[in-house]
DNA sequence: GATGAATGAGGCTTCATTCAT
DNA sequence: GATGAATGAAGCCTCATTCAT
């Protein structure tokens, strides 16, 4: 059979062209992040994508399944990064540094998804199909809180602070950044991570 | 029809009892905070208040005017507190400490309003009637950023950090607390403020 | 307390005024029967009722719940009549006569509901909320088939016929009448029943 | 544009292969019968036929033209059979017997079409293109009712029954069978016809 | 002959809001 | 002050149909 034979029967992907899906999801994510999930109309997304509202349903089942795919894709990638860090056998401080850096990288790559996650995950998690958000949340807490506790035990983190307060502090500190971060801005994700870490670890006041 | 007929029975004042208003607004704020402004139906608020949806319109012009009143009331009180601090002539570090403490007190008193502010102010600010949100934001930035700059100039805050990054860091870090804070919890607002300040100022790592 | 005291606190019925509901349901039933459930738009029903489509939702949850109420109301009444007959201790022939007569009375009273039942019940029964249609069907078959079998055993009905065929014959014979029956027509339900019974029991040919 | 250009490349005949058409129509008829015409989506038919919805439009102009072809094909065959009977010069009783037998044969051959006809013809007949349904109905009534009247006049059918009632009774009784009939079942169409005729003509009760 | 992608009309439903009582 | 009933705009989604490839 000649090598250029045009692929005989290329079976059409059940889920339509993945590339088109991704494009549309990126558009949708941008709008969701800017306006909020509820306030975003399907028509607005379609406008932005240059098609009619109904046409989106050729690609997706529902508005809900769009956020679903946006969030689950993001979380999958996030955990790929986190798991790599957590399995690297680093000390607590280095783990925190790596997690924070990885987080800012994710914000850089998935700004819209992160913003959506921040704003909508609590609402969405109430729906059965979004239970994975809660699972991820739990796993997330285990990873960060565990690392912080290990750090306290090892004497690298302060013992005079409420550990859960510290956890929330560090966690929020990183992720709210998604609300103002713009990719291609003045600082690279790594630089932002470096400065945030410096603040979180050493404080903003001058040591006297 | 005689000209005086329209006043025959004087209808109850358009603004009803202030106390009832406040009750209703508290209820509304709670629901807005829990479900999001857009996702909250007027009927849900009415249910929670033990009346029918239409009845709310005796007390308020619209759903929008409810958030409006919730947010403006909150901001008025917030600025009363902030202005007192800013006019006290404190040094930069003490000012930051006072602002953070005042902020946690506001979160304690107006948890729902703060949560709404966090989640919805960007959307709402687009509407003319909510321009005061933008004004407040500007004033807010001036106060905090100015204090931080003064601190850097005075040598009490580090000079090696991007000042705007620092500003966002401190600002967000404090206000997101509204998303998890529950009044009557383990720590008083003052205690939370103390620990937050300790982390922000001195960092979470042990000085070696 | 004076007898005319206007009912102090008459608690508003949770399900809105039953009378209005019934009116609207009658309208809906008429349209469903005439056009078919699927082909009937909610707007059409509303037009017929002199209101806007959305207004129907003050009274009903959904189009589906309208047919639901129409059909279940009808079946409830049908079974009240049937059960009375079945418990009367009549012989098989008299039971069949009574059931047929009762059936034509139901067609007279609930023509639209019967027509809907005939045309749509197979489709609807697939939905969980309409499982009672299947239950009713089963009970129905048990009642009629049982009576026929009793009649065959007692020697009042012919033994040379397939009993299930006979059942279907009698059943269909009665109920399809709903497709042409118009209340207030030439014959009363009882007269129609009499003639139908005469045909079913004795045949249309002249005995030679 | 030269007048012959439109034939330059002769496209495949508008009516495709008759065999394929028939296959697709059979599939469509099955689905229409099972789900109802309105409730059946073009996509569902296409699924069943192993193609995409759009592809059906190579074979047919529209969903409507599918039912059209299904029903008109059926009616053409039905009338071929009926006309043969009616022109055979039989007596009224024998004519009724032959018509009933022929009807069950049609039900056997075109179960789906008959079911569609039963459920949808009233709706469809409102559309101009389906006026032939009304015509057929009229011709049908003339044939059956006429035969019955002839039978009454000849003294072979009872005179004490409302003749139109009798007509509807016989007509419905036969055709509803399409709703439960399954080809290849226990009884042949001829056997079913025989028993039906026996019931209709002589009744189900034992002659005493 | 068939696919993939889109159109556009229309359907069901929700919801803020109004208003007579 | 509140209820019951309705309005009207808008939202999500479905589906027959079209058409370039």
Tab-separated table of N, CA and C in Angstrom, chain C residues 107 111 115 118 175-182, chain D residues 122 171-172:
chain	number	residue	atom	x	y	z
C	107	UNK	N	-65.285	8.073	29.797
C	107	UNK	CA	-64.983	8.733	28.526
C	107	UNK	C	-65.817	10.004	28.413
C	111	UNK	N	-63.138	12.907	28.518
C	111	UNK	CA	-62.795	12.565	27.145
C	111	UNK	C	-61.332	12.903	26.807
C	115	UNK	N	-58.306	10.349	25.783
C	115	UNK	CA	-57.630	10.428	24.484
C	115	UNK	C	-56.119	10.547	24.678
C	118	UNK	N	-54.704	7.259	25.736
C	118	UNK	CA	-54.606	6.327	24.610
C	118	UNK	C	-53.391	6.600	23.737
C	175	UNK	N	-62.200	1.634	24.499
C	175	UNK	CA	-61.428	2.847	24.713
C	175	UNK	C	-61.161	3.671	23.475
C	176	UNK	N	-61.068	3.030	22.303
C	176	UNK	CA	-60.850	3.867	21.122
C	176	UNK	C	-62.004	4.803	20.896
C	177	UNK	N	-63.134	4.472	21.481
C	177	UNK	CA	-64.290	5.347	21.321
C	177	UNK	C	-63.945	6.785	21.711
C	178	UNK	N	-62.970	6.922	22.618
C	178	UNK	CA	-62.600	8.274	23.044
C	178	UNK	C	-62.101	9.117	21.877
C	179	UNK	N	-61.669	8.471	20.810
C	179	UNK	CA	-61.121	9.238	19.697
C	179	UNK	C	-62.216	9.909	18.868
C	180	UNK	N	-63.421	9.394	18.937
C	180	UNK	CA	-64.490	10.055	18.173
C	180	UNK	C	-65.615	10.598	19.050
C	181	UNK	N	-65.664	10.129	20.297
C	181	UNK	CA	-66.756	10.532	21.171
C	181	UNK	C	-66.759	12.037	21.437
C	182	UNK	N	-67.923	12.651	21.373
C	182	UNK	CA	-68.075	14.058	21.773
C	182	UNK	C	-69.191	14.137	22.793
D	122	UNK	N	-54.422	12.144	11.893
D	122	UNK	CA	-55.286	13.296	12.134
D	122	UNK	C	-54.475	14.609	12.098
D	171	UNK	N	-64.482	-0.730	12.482
D	171	UNK	CA	-63.282	-0.089	11.974
D	171	UNK	C	-62.180	-0.041	13.043
D	172	UNK	N	-62.516	0.551	14.194
D	172	UNK	CA	-61.512	0.751	15.230
D	172	UNK	C	-60.975	-0.570	15.727
